[in-house]
């Protein structure tokens, strides 16, 4: 099969060639990949700053795929040839609390990903793709939509009428705007670009703050929420900004620590965290059960993934470059 493989760190070492078509073992599905979408994680893996010690040589990168079951291994019961499925990043985390070694079974590193004509997923680690979506659309769900969903619903316990802060207008945040709006919540969004703020307002955000023009954006969030702060913050920026997220979140509020766009380390100011009694929770996507619950909600609320651009298979490197420039929503590669 045709496959992109990582021969060393750096985009120049992502090479298109031939690889052996995998064979599904017992319980596994061979999926003919229709499309993949890129996440910041994929870029960080290719560039060598995401758990580089776990990245195997000749890795087929990119975790998030949608496609059609082409063959099944022995004993498969959940899917049949011809079914449309999504991959699920944490391939063994099915429900409840995560096990201690979930990252060892992630697709797109260390397990092979979907930037190839075929990929193998275990039937337990696959999810039925929404009927209402094309492969291009469905490929955007496994990390970006599911992380937003899990943070808002499973962790955040967000209710209609409550407020949520989302940062930037990348993959996770745009889904968070759409899902939170559909739940009846009030969404405050930030972006470095005024035109993106206009665009997220059209998707349901009720207020927007340009974090470049307003570096102390937490004060603006407090002003919008009558001095209280939001009920829930989805922090995708990380770095020193976590202290601002604590200030922008209400007393006894929750912060989903999702990302590290501006840094993987931080100096955390403990006194505001203690006095505001904030719950700060690391998020690592979600179990498959959460994915199973999300897809009917997306169908019911007619939520269409926001795709910035669809690239051809041969243009995979251009797609990664686009991600580095900061897309509005998702970057997709048709396979
Ligand atoms: N833990 C998990 O389960 C999980 C799951 C998914 C993603 N993540 C992490 O979450 C982060 C976002 O992922 P993604 O896939 O949504 O990324 P993405 O699609 O590449 O989004 C990038 C966007 O984030 C915004 N941004 C960049 N720096 C920012 C900052 N300092 N403050 C606020 N916004 C900023 C920019 O939006 P504007 O152009 O509008 O400024 C940029 O376009 C990454 O660190 C990723 O690794 C973690």
GROMACS .gro file of C-alpha atoms and ligand atoms in nm:
model
  383
    1UNK     CA    1   0.000   0.000   0.000
    2UNK     CA    2   0.101   0.364  -0.032
    3UNK     CA    3   0.198   0.512   0.304
    4UNK     CA    4   0.367   0.817   0.453
    5UNK     CA    5   0.638   0.715   0.699
    6UNK     CA    6   0.850   0.912   0.942
    7UNK     CA    7   1.216   0.829   0.876
    8UNK     CA    8   1.346   1.073   1.140
    9UNK     CA    9   1.214   1.383   1.316
   10UNK     CA   10   1.116   1.686   1.106
   11UNK     CA   11   0.869   1.729   0.820
   12UNK     CA   12   1.146   1.671   0.563
   13UNK     CA   13   1.173   1.317   0.697
   14UNK     CA   14   0.807   1.240   0.634
   15UNK     CA   15   0.833   1.033   0.317
   16UNK     CA   16   0.571   0.888   0.080
   17UNK     CA   17   0.648   0.532  -0.028
   18UNK     CA   18   0.530   0.173  -0.023
   19UNK     CA   19   0.467  -0.028   0.293
   20UNK     CA   20   0.333  -0.376   0.351
   21UNK     CA   21  -0.048  -0.380   0.373
   22UNK     CA   22  -0.124  -0.495   0.730
   23UNK     CA   23  -0.329  -0.810   0.793
   24UNK     CA   24  -0.598  -0.801   1.061
   25UNK     CA   25  -0.534  -1.046   1.346
   26UNK     CA   26  -0.806  -1.191   1.569
   27UNK     CA   27  -1.044  -0.915   1.682
   28UNK     CA   28  -0.898  -0.659   1.440
   29UNK     CA   29  -1.040  -0.465   1.145
   30UNK     CA   30  -0.855  -0.373   0.828
   31UNK     CA   31  -0.985  -0.027   0.741
   32UNK     CA   32  -0.957   0.129   0.396
   33UNK     CA   33  -0.884   0.483   0.503
   34UNK     CA   34  -1.107   0.748   0.345
   35UNK     CA   35  -0.965   1.054   0.519
   36UNK     CA   36  -0.750   1.159   0.813
   37UNK     CA   37  -0.746   1.486   1.002
   38UNK     CA   38  -0.446   1.648   1.164
   39UNK     CA   39  -0.412   1.742   1.529
   40UNK     CA   40  -0.144   1.944   1.703
   41UNK     CA   41  -0.029   1.610   1.849
   42UNK     CA   42   0.058   1.480   1.500
   43UNK     CA   43   0.268   1.788   1.428
   44UNK     CA   44   0.441   1.759   1.767
   45UNK     CA   45   0.518   1.389   1.698
   46UNK     CA   46   0.661   1.464   1.352
   47UNK     CA   47   0.872   1.748   1.491
   48UNK     CA   48   0.996   1.537   1.782
   49UNK     CA   49   0.861   1.719   2.088
   50UNK     CA   50   0.579   1.480   2.183
   51UNK     CA   51   0.714   1.185   2.384
   52UNK     CA   52   0.993   1.138   2.126
   53UNK     CA   53   1.126   0.830   2.307
   54UNK     CA   54   0.800   0.647   2.219
   55UNK     CA   55   0.808   0.721   1.844
   56UNK     CA   56   0.913   0.410   1.647
   57UNK     CA   57   1.120   0.430   1.329
   58UNK     CA   58   0.923   0.429   1.003
   59UNK     CA   59   0.607   0.526   1.192
   60UNK     CA   60   0.294   0.582   0.982
   61UNK     CA   61   0.172   0.896   1.160
   62UNK     CA   62  -0.170   1.059   1.222
   63UNK     CA   63  -0.417   0.905   1.464
   64UNK     CA   64  -0.753   1.031   1.343
   65UNK     CA   65  -0.915   0.847   1.054
   66UNK     CA   66  -1.247   0.755   0.904
   67UNK     CA   67  -1.292   0.478   0.652
   68UNK     CA   68  -1.459   0.153   0.554
   69UNK     CA   69  -1.398  -0.194   0.694
   70UNK     CA   70  -1.227  -0.392   0.414
   71UNK     CA   71  -1.151  -0.716   0.602
   72UNK     CA   72  -1.202  -0.857   0.950
   73UNK     CA   73  -0.990  -1.085   1.166
   74UNK     CA   74  -1.113  -1.399   1.338
   75UNK     CA   75  -1.392  -1.359   1.592
   76UNK     CA   76  -1.493  -1.003   1.504
   77UNK     CA   77  -1.856  -0.935   1.602
   78UNK     CA   78  -1.897  -0.556   1.639
   79UNK     CA   79  -1.845  -0.467   1.270
   80UNK     CA   80  -1.883  -0.614   0.924
   81UNK     CA   81  -1.707  -0.556   0.593
   82UNK     CA   82  -1.848  -0.236   0.443
   83UNK     CA   83  -1.922  -0.062   0.777
   84UNK     CA   84  -1.794   0.294   0.811
   85UNK     CA   85  -1.582   0.345   1.120
   86UNK     CA   86  -1.375   0.599   1.308
   87UNK     CA   87  -1.043   0.525   1.475
   88UNK     CA   88  -1.016   0.602   1.849
   89UNK     CA   89  -0.685   0.745   1.975
   90UNK     CA   90  -0.665   0.559   2.309
   91UNK     CA   91  -0.731   0.226   2.144
   92UNK     CA   92  -0.766   0.028   2.470
   93UNK     CA   93  -0.943   0.287   2.689
   94UNK     CA   94  -1.302   0.180   2.648
   95UNK     CA   95  -1.486   0.311   2.956
   96UNK     CA   96  -1.446   0.439   3.311
   97UNK     CA   97  -1.112   0.555   3.448
   98UNK     CA   98  -0.800   0.521   3.230
   99UNK     CA   99  -0.552   0.241   3.296
  100UNK     CA  100  -0.191   0.325   3.384
  101UNK     CA  101  -0.049   0.255   3.038
  102UNK     CA  102  -0.305   0.399   2.791
  103UNK     CA  103  -0.044   0.611   2.602
  104UNK     CA  104   0.135   0.288   2.504
  105UNK     CA  105  -0.168   0.197   2.288
  106UNK     CA  106  -0.226   0.526   2.106
  107UNK     CA  107  -0.263   0.532   1.729
  108UNK     CA  108  -0.028   0.751   1.526
  109UNK     CA  109   0.251   0.677   1.780
  110UNK     CA  110   0.354   0.441   1.912
  111UNK     CA  111   0.099   0.230   1.713
  112UNK     CA  112   0.076   0.292   1.335
  113UNK     CA  113  -0.163   0.567   1.229
  114UNK     CA  114  -0.383   0.632   0.929
  115UNK     CA  115  -0.172   0.830   0.681
  116UNK     CA  116  -0.179   0.529   0.447
  117UNK     CA  117  -0.424   0.347   0.224
  118UNK     CA  118  -0.503   0.096   0.501
  119UNK     CA  119  -0.478   0.082   0.878
  120UNK     CA  120  -0.559  -0.182   1.138
  121UNK     CA  121  -0.773  -0.102   1.442
  122UNK     CA  122  -0.910  -0.337   1.705
  123UNK     CA  123  -1.287  -0.378   1.683
  124UNK     CA  124  -1.317  -0.256   2.045
  125UNK     CA  125  -1.118   0.055   1.958
  126UNK     CA  126  -1.339   0.151   1.663
  127UNK     CA  127  -1.654   0.360   1.662
  128UNK     CA  128  -1.934   0.370   1.406
  129UNK     CA  129  -1.888   0.688   1.199
  130UNK     CA  130  -2.193   0.918   1.193
  131UNK     CA  131  -2.415   0.841   0.891
  132UNK     CA  132  -2.468   1.212   0.835
  133UNK     CA  133  -2.098   1.279   0.776
  134UNK     CA  134  -1.859   1.217   0.487
  135UNK     CA  135  -1.525   1.048   0.565
  136UNK     CA  136  -1.361   1.393   0.551
  137UNK     CA  137  -1.601   1.523   0.817
  138UNK     CA  138  -1.595   1.211   1.034
  139UNK     CA  139  -1.212   1.208   1.034
  140UNK     CA  140  -1.218   1.528   1.243
  141UNK     CA  141  -1.394   1.366   1.539
  142UNK     CA  142  -1.160   1.122   1.724
  143UNK     CA  143  -0.942   1.378   1.905
  144UNK     CA  144  -1.070   1.731   1.847
  145UNK     CA  145  -1.445   1.680   1.886
  146UNK     CA  146  -1.414   1.409   2.149
  147UNK     CA  147  -1.176   1.611   2.368
  148UNK     CA  148  -1.415   1.906   2.353
  149UNK     CA  149  -1.713   1.679   2.430
  150UNK     CA  150  -1.545   1.499   2.721
  151UNK     CA  151  -1.420   1.827   2.871
  152UNK     CA  152  -1.762   1.992   2.847
  153UNK     CA  153  -1.988   1.700   2.932
  154UNK     CA  154  -1.809   1.422   3.124
  155UNK     CA  155  -1.562   1.636   3.317
  156UNK     CA  156  -1.725   1.978   3.294
  157UNK     CA  157  -2.083   1.872   3.376
  158UNK     CA  158  -2.181   2.186   3.186
  159UNK     CA  159  -2.547   2.284   3.209
  160UNK     CA  160  -2.766   2.510   2.997
  161UNK     CA  161  -2.726   2.870   3.109
  162UNK     CA  162  -2.373   2.819   3.243
  163UNK     CA  163  -2.067   2.984   3.090
  164UNK     CA  164  -1.755   2.837   2.932
  165UNK     CA  165  -1.429   2.991   2.811
  166UNK     CA  166  -1.253   2.844   2.506
  167UNK     CA  167  -0.912   2.955   2.379
  168UNK     CA  168  -0.814   3.012   2.016
  169UNK     CA  169  -0.993   2.884   1.709
  170UNK     CA  170  -0.815   2.556   1.640
  171UNK     CA  171  -0.969   2.210   1.614
  172UNK     CA  172  -1.066   2.146   1.976
  173UNK     CA  173  -1.190   2.497   2.046
  174UNK     CA  174  -1.416   2.532   1.742
  175UNK     CA  175  -1.586   2.201   1.828
  176UNK     CA  176  -1.617   2.322   2.189
  177UNK     CA  177  -1.798   2.636   2.069
  178UNK     CA  178  -2.041   2.431   1.860
  179UNK     CA  179  -2.112   2.166   2.125
  180UNK     CA  180  -2.141   2.410   2.419
  181UNK     CA  181  -2.372   2.632   2.218
  182UNK     CA  182  -2.590   2.331   2.132
  183UNK     CA  183  -2.604   2.251   2.507
  184UNK     CA  184  -2.744   2.599   2.574
  185UNK     CA  185  -2.430   2.733   2.741
  186UNK     CA  186  -2.287   3.083   2.706
  187UNK     CA  187  -1.950   3.066   2.526
  188UNK     CA  188  -1.669   3.318   2.554
  189UNK     CA  189  -1.399   3.260   2.290
  190UNK     CA  190  -1.051   3.406   2.247
  191UNK     CA  191  -0.845   3.438   1.930
  192UNK     CA  192  -0.543   3.625   1.797
  193UNK     CA  193  -0.751   3.723   1.491
  194UNK     CA  194  -1.061   3.945   1.485
  195UNK     CA  195  -1.196   3.770   1.174
  196UNK     CA  196  -1.184   3.435   1.357
  197UNK     CA  197  -1.375   3.588   1.647
  198UNK     CA  198  -1.645   3.697   1.402
  199UNK     CA  199  -1.653   3.341   1.264
  200UNK     CA  200  -1.691   3.173   1.608
  201UNK     CA  201  -1.969   3.420   1.698
  202UNK     CA  202  -2.155   3.286   1.393
  203UNK     CA  203  -2.107   2.932   1.533
  204UNK     CA  204  -2.264   3.030   1.865
  205UNK     CA  205  -2.006   3.210   2.081
  206UNK     CA  206  -2.166   3.504   2.260
  207UNK     CA  207  -1.848   3.703   2.329
  208UNK     CA  208  -1.500   3.719   2.180
  209UNK     CA  209  -1.168   3.853   2.310
  210UNK     CA  210  -0.856   3.912   2.101
  211UNK     CA  211  -0.581   3.775   2.327
  212UNK     CA  212  -0.308   3.958   2.133
  213UNK     CA  213  -0.473   4.300   2.166
  214UNK     CA  214  -0.588   4.220   2.522
  215UNK     CA  215  -0.302   4.027   2.685
  216UNK     CA  216  -0.480   4.045   3.024
  217UNK     CA  217  -0.785   3.871   2.877
  218UNK     CA  218  -0.882   3.725   3.216
  219UNK     CA  219  -0.998   4.074   3.324
  220UNK     CA  220  -1.223   4.091   3.018
  221UNK     CA  221  -1.370   3.749   3.103
  222UNK     CA  222  -1.442   3.872   3.456
  223UNK     CA  223  -1.606   4.188   3.319
  224UNK     CA  224  -1.830   3.980   3.088
  225UNK     CA  225  -1.932   3.749   3.376
  226UNK     CA  226  -2.017   4.026   3.625
  227UNK     CA  227  -1.694   3.968   3.814
  228UNK     CA  228  -1.762   3.597   3.884
  229UNK     CA  229  -1.564   3.417   3.615
  230UNK     CA  230  -1.683   3.133   3.393
  231UNK     CA  231  -1.813   2.801   3.525
  232UNK     CA  232  -1.570   2.605   3.307
  233UNK     CA  233  -1.251   2.682   3.115
  234UNK     CA  234  -1.106   2.465   2.838
  235UNK     CA  235  -0.735   2.555   2.847
  236UNK     CA  236  -0.560   2.457   2.524
  237UNK     CA  237  -0.279   2.713   2.556
  238UNK     CA  238  -0.103   2.587   2.871
  239UNK     CA  239   0.225   2.756   2.964
  240UNK     CA  240   0.212   3.056   3.197
  241UNK     CA  241  -0.146   3.133   3.087
  242UNK     CA  242  -0.279   2.875   3.332
  243UNK     CA  243  -0.263   3.145   3.602
  244UNK     CA  244  -0.488   3.363   3.385
  245UNK     CA  245  -0.728   3.072   3.335
  246UNK     CA  246  -0.756   3.032   3.713
  247UNK     CA  247  -0.837   3.402   3.748
  248UNK     CA  248  -1.097   3.381   3.469
  249UNK     CA  249  -1.278   3.080   3.623
  250UNK     CA  250  -1.536   3.119   3.901
  251UNK     CA  251  -1.468   3.018   4.262
  252UNK     CA  252  -1.498   2.639   4.288
  253UNK     CA  253  -1.506   2.630   3.905
  254UNK     CA  254  -1.337   2.375   3.678
  255UNK     CA  255  -1.050   2.394   3.433
  256UNK     CA  256  -0.990   2.122   3.175
  257UNK     CA  257  -0.615   2.134   3.107
  258UNK     CA  258  -0.608   2.012   2.750
  259UNK     CA  259  -0.319   2.168   2.566
  260UNK     CA  260   0.028   2.313   2.569
  261UNK     CA  261   0.031   2.544   2.264
  262UNK     CA  262   0.236   2.805   2.449
  263UNK     CA  263   0.441   2.568   2.666
  264UNK     CA  264   0.458   2.227   2.835
  265UNK     CA  265   0.584   2.374   3.164
  266UNK     CA  266   0.451   2.651   3.382
  267UNK     CA  267   0.504   2.837   3.707
  268UNK     CA  268   0.176   2.780   3.886
  269UNK     CA  269   0.073   3.046   4.137
  270UNK     CA  270  -0.077   2.832   4.412
  271UNK     CA  271  -0.250   3.094   4.628
  272UNK     CA  272  -0.517   3.193   4.369
  273UNK     CA  273  -0.574   2.822   4.298
  274UNK     CA  274  -0.624   2.759   4.670
  275UNK     CA  275  -0.837   3.065   4.744
  276UNK     CA  276  -1.057   3.012   4.438
  277UNK     CA  277  -1.079   2.639   4.514
  278UNK     CA  278  -1.038   2.560   4.146
  279UNK     CA  279  -1.053   2.204   4.017
  280UNK     CA  280  -0.771   2.168   3.763
  281UNK     CA  281  -0.792   1.842   3.571
  282UNK     CA  282  -0.560   1.707   3.303
  283UNK     CA  283  -0.752   1.576   3.004
  284UNK     CA  284  -0.629   1.301   2.773
  285UNK     CA  285  -0.910   1.280   2.515
  286UNK     CA  286  -1.166   1.028   2.643
  287UNK     CA  287  -1.272   0.664   2.660
  288UNK     CA  288  -1.456   0.509   2.368
  289UNK     CA  289  -1.785   0.511   2.560
  290UNK     CA  290  -1.777   0.892   2.549
  291UNK     CA  291  -1.724   0.879   2.169
  292UNK     CA  292  -2.025   0.643   2.143
  293UNK     CA  293  -2.238   0.901   2.329
  294UNK     CA  294  -2.108   1.200   2.134
  295UNK     CA  295  -2.191   1.090   1.779
  296UNK     CA  296  -2.571   1.074   1.829
  297UNK     CA  297  -2.556   1.422   1.990
  298UNK     CA  298  -2.370   1.560   1.686
  299UNK     CA  299  -2.631   1.400   1.458
  300UNK     CA  300  -2.923   1.526   1.668
  301UNK     CA  301  -2.794   1.883   1.678
  302UNK     CA  302  -2.682   1.877   1.314
  303UNK     CA  303  -2.331   1.986   1.409
  304UNK     CA  304  -2.110   1.990   1.099
  305UNK     CA  305  -1.733   1.985   1.158
  306UNK     CA  306  -1.565   2.308   1.049
  307UNK     CA  307  -1.297   2.209   0.797
  308UNK     CA  308  -1.049   2.476   0.697
  309UNK     CA  309  -0.907   2.281   0.402
  310UNK     CA  310  -0.900   1.930   0.252
  311UNK     CA  311  -0.564   1.826   0.100
  312UNK     CA  312  -0.494   1.534  -0.133
  313UNK     CA  313  -0.291   1.235  -0.007
  314UNK     CA  314   0.017   1.353  -0.198
  315UNK     CA  315  -0.009   1.697  -0.029
  316UNK     CA  316   0.034   1.565   0.328
  317UNK     CA  317   0.333   1.790   0.396
  318UNK     CA  318   0.139   2.099   0.281
  319UNK     CA  319  -0.135   1.995   0.524
  320UNK     CA  320   0.115   1.987   0.812
  321UNK     CA  321   0.242   2.332   0.708
  322UNK     CA  322  -0.115   2.460   0.716
  323UNK     CA  323  -0.157   2.329   1.071
  324UNK     CA  324   0.156   2.520   1.174
  325UNK     CA  325   0.008   2.843   1.037
  326UNK     CA  326  -0.300   2.803   1.258
  327UNK     CA  327  -0.613   2.677   1.084
  328UNK     CA  328  -0.969   2.779   1.160
  329UNK     CA  329  -1.110   2.443   1.262
  330UNK     CA  330  -0.965   2.130   1.104
  331UNK     CA  331  -0.712   2.038   0.836
  332UNK     CA  332  -0.805   1.715   0.652
  333UNK     CA  333  -0.620   1.485   0.411
  334UNK     CA  334  -0.828   1.276   0.169
  335UNK     CA  335  -0.666   0.935   0.124
  336LIG     N1  336  -0.506   1.648   2.612
  336LIG     C1  337  -0.584   1.614   2.512
  336LIG     O1  338  -0.664   1.523   2.517
  336LIG     C2  339  -0.575   1.694   2.387
  336LIG     C3  340  -0.662   1.670   2.282
  336LIG     C4  341  -0.657   1.755   2.173
  336LIG     C5  342  -0.565   1.858   2.168
  336LIG     N2  343  -0.478   1.873   2.271
  336LIG     C6  344  -0.384   1.983   2.274
  336LIG     O2  345  -0.462   2.104   2.275
  336LIG     C7  346  -0.395   2.205   2.201
  336LIG     C8  347  -0.485   2.251   2.087
  336LIG     O3  348  -0.501   2.146   1.995
  336LIG     P1  349  -0.571   2.167   1.855
  336LIG     O4  350  -0.558   2.038   1.781
  336LIG     O5  351  -0.705   2.228   1.873
  336LIG     O6  352  -0.471   2.274   1.790
  336LIG     P2  353  -0.480   2.353   1.654
  336LIG     O7  354  -0.598   2.309   1.574
  336LIG     O8  355  -0.345   2.348   1.594
  336LIG     O9  356  -0.513   2.501   1.709
  336LIG     C9  357  -0.424   2.603   1.707
  336LIG    C10  358  -0.495   2.733   1.743
  336LIG    O10  359  -0.483   2.759   1.881
  336LIG    C11  360  -0.478   2.897   1.905
  336LIG     N3  361  -0.365   2.934   1.991
  336LIG    C12  362  -0.234   2.919   1.971
  336LIG     N4  363  -0.164   2.969   2.075
  336LIG    C13  364  -0.256   3.017   2.161
  336LIG    C14  365  -0.248   3.083   2.286
  336LIG     N5  366  -0.131   3.110   2.344
  336LIG     N6  367  -0.363   3.117   2.348
  336LIG    C15  368  -0.483   3.090   2.292
  336LIG     N7  369  -0.496   3.028   2.174
  336LIG    C16  370  -0.384   2.992   2.109
  336LIG    C17  371  -0.466   2.966   1.770
  336LIG    O11  372  -0.596   3.020   1.742
  336LIG     P3  373  -0.615   3.167   1.685
  336LIG    O12  374  -0.556   3.164   1.548
  336LIG    O13  375  -0.761   3.187   1.687
  336LIG    O14  376  -0.541   3.259   1.777
  336LIG    C18  377  -0.432   2.851   1.677
  336LIG    O15  378  -0.487   2.870   1.548
  336LIG    C19  379  -0.262   2.142   2.157
  336LIG    O16  380  -0.162   2.168   2.254
  336LIG    C20  381  -0.294   1.994   2.155
  336LIG    O17  382  -0.180   1.913   2.166
  336LIG    C21  383  -0.481   1.794   2.379
   0.00000   0.00000   0.00000
